[in-house]
Coordinates of N, CA and C in Angstrom, one line a residue:
M1 N 7.2 -32.2 -13.7 CA 6.1 -31.7 -14.4 C 4.8 -31.7 -13.6
K2 N 4.7 -32.7 -12.8 CA 3.5 -32.8 -11.9 C 3.5 -31.7 -10.9
A3 N 4.7 -31.3 -10.4 CA 4.7 -30.2 -9.4 C 4.2 -28.9 -10.0
I4 N 4.6 -28.6 -11.2 CA 4.1 -27.4 -11.9 C 2.6 -27.4 -12.0
I5 N 2.0 -28.5 -12.5 CA 0.6 -28.6 -12.6 C -0.1 -28.5 -11.3
Y6 N 0.5 -29.1 -10.3 CA -0.1 -29.0 -8.9 C -0.1 -27.6 -8.4
L7 N 1.0 -26.9 -8.6 CA 1.1 -25.5 -8.1 C 0.1 -24.6 -8.9
D8 N 0.0 -24.9 -10.2 CA -1.0 -24.2 -11.0 C -2.4 -24.4 -10.5
N9 N -2.7 -25.6 -10.1 CA -4.1 -25.8 -9.6 C -4.3 -25.1 -8.2
I10 N -3.2 -25.1 -7.4 CA -3.3 -24.4 -6.1 C -3.5 -22.9 -6.4
A11 N -2.8 -22.3 -7.2 CA -2.9 -20.8 -7.5 C -4.3 -20.5 -8.1
S12 N -4.7 -21.4 -9.0 CA -6.0 -21.1 -9.7 C -7.1 -21.2 -8.6
H13 N -7.0 -22.2 -7.7 CA -8.0 -22.4 -6.7 C -8.0 -21.2 -5.7
L14 N -6.8 -20.7 -5.4 CA -6.7 -19.5 -4.5 C -7.3 -18.3 -5.1
V15 N -7.1 -18.1 -6.4 CA -7.6 -16.9 -7.1 C -9.1 -17.0 -7.1
T16 N -9.7 -18.1 -7.5 CA -11.1 -18.2 -7.7 C -11.9 -18.2 -6.3
T17 N -11.2 -18.7 -5.3 CA -12.0 -18.8 -4.0 C -11.8 -17.6 -3.1
W18 N -10.7 -16.9 -3.2 CA -10.4 -15.8 -2.2 C -10.3 -14.4 -2.9
W19 N -9.5 -14.3 -3.9 CA -9.2 -13.0 -4.5 C -10.3 -12.4 -5.3
T20 N -11.0 -13.3 -6.1 CA -12.1 -12.7 -6.8 C -13.2 -12.2 -5.9
P21 N -13.7 -12.9 -4.9 CA -14.7 -12.3 -4.1 C -14.2 -11.1 -3.3
L22 N -12.9 -11.1 -2.9 CA -12.3 -10.0 -2.2 C -12.3 -8.7 -3.1
F23 N -11.9 -8.8 -4.3 CA -11.8 -7.7 -5.2 C -13.3 -7.2 -5.6
M24 N -14.2 -8.2 -5.7 CA -15.6 -7.8 -5.9 C -16.1 -7.0 -4.8
A25 N -15.8 -7.4 -3.6 CA -16.2 -6.6 -2.4 C -15.6 -5.2 -2.3
I26 N -14.3 -5.1 -2.7 CA -13.7 -3.8 -2.7 C -14.3 -2.9 -3.8
F27 N -14.6 -3.5 -4.9 CA -15.2 -2.7 -6.0 C -16.6 -2.2 -5.6
V28 N -17.4 -3.1 -5.0 CA -18.7 -2.7 -4.5 C -18.6 -1.6 -3.5
A29 N -17.7 -1.7 -2.6 CA -17.5 -0.7 -1.5 C -17.1 0.7 -2.2
I30 N -16.3 0.7 -3.2 CA -15.9 1.9 -3.8 C -17.1 2.5 -4.5
V31 N -17.9 1.7 -5.2 CA -19.1 2.2 -5.9 C -20.1 2.8 -4.9
V32 N -20.3 2.1 -3.8 CA -21.2 2.6 -2.8 C -20.7 3.9 -2.2
Y33 N -19.4 4.0 -2.0 CA -18.8 5.3 -1.5 C -19.0 6.4 -2.5
A34 N -18.8 6.1 -3.7 CA -18.9 7.2 -4.8 C -20.4 7.6 -5.0
L35 N -21.3 6.7 -4.8 CA -22.7 7.1 -5.0 C -23.5 7.5 -3.7
W36 N -22.8 7.5 -2.6 CA -23.5 7.8 -1.3 C -23.9 9.3 -1.4
P37 N -25.1 9.6 -1.0 CA -25.7 10.9 -1.2 C -24.9 12.0 -0.4
K38 N -24.3 11.6 0.7 CA -23.5 12.5 1.6 C -22.3 13.1 0.8
N39 N -21.7 12.3 -0.1 CA -20.5 12.6 -0.8 C -20.8 13.4 -2.1
K40 N -22.0 13.6 -2.5 CA -22.4 14.3 -3.7 C -21.7 15.7 -3.8
E41 N -21.8 16.5 -2.8 CA -21.3 17.8 -2.9 C -19.8 17.9 -3.1
A42 N -19.1 17.0 -2.4 CA -17.6 16.9 -2.6 C -17.2 16.5 -4.0
F43 N -17.9 15.5 -4.5 CA -17.6 15.1 -5.9 C -18.0 16.2 -6.9
D44 N -19.1 16.8 -6.7 CA -19.5 17.9 -7.6 C -18.5 19.1 -7.6
D45 N -18.0 19.4 -6.4 CA -17.0 20.4 -6.3 C -15.7 20.0 -7.0
A46 N -15.3 18.8 -6.8 CA -14.1 18.3 -7.5 C -14.3 18.3 -9.0
A47 N -15.5 18.0 -9.5 CA -15.8 18.0 -10.9 C -15.7 19.4 -11.5
R48 N -16.1 20.4 -10.7 CA -16.0 21.8 -11.2 C -14.6 22.4 -11.1
M49 N -13.7 21.7 -10.4 CA -12.4 22.3 -10.2 C -11.6 22.7 -11.4
P50 N -11.6 22.0 -12.5 CA -10.8 22.5 -13.7 C -11.4 23.7 -14.3
L51 N -12.7 24.0 -14.1 CA -13.4 25.2 -14.7 C -13.2 26.4 -13.8
R52 N -12.8 26.3 -12.6 CA -12.6 27.4 -11.7 C -11.5 28.3 -12.1
E53 N -11.7 29.6 -12.0 CA -10.6 30.6 -12.1 C -10.2 31.1 -10.8
D54 N -8.9 31.2 -10.5 CA -8.5 31.6 -9.2 C -8.6 33.1 -9.0

């Protein structure tokens, strides 16, 4: 039983110390990429794509 509790503490510590900040950094990078002014035209074009007639 102690081994399970010990492994649970290791996994919890790993998630809180490494994965959470890593995924937060990835999320911030995606948001910055999406809101970067240089990408506005490409995203606007993609947003109008369903309304286009060939």
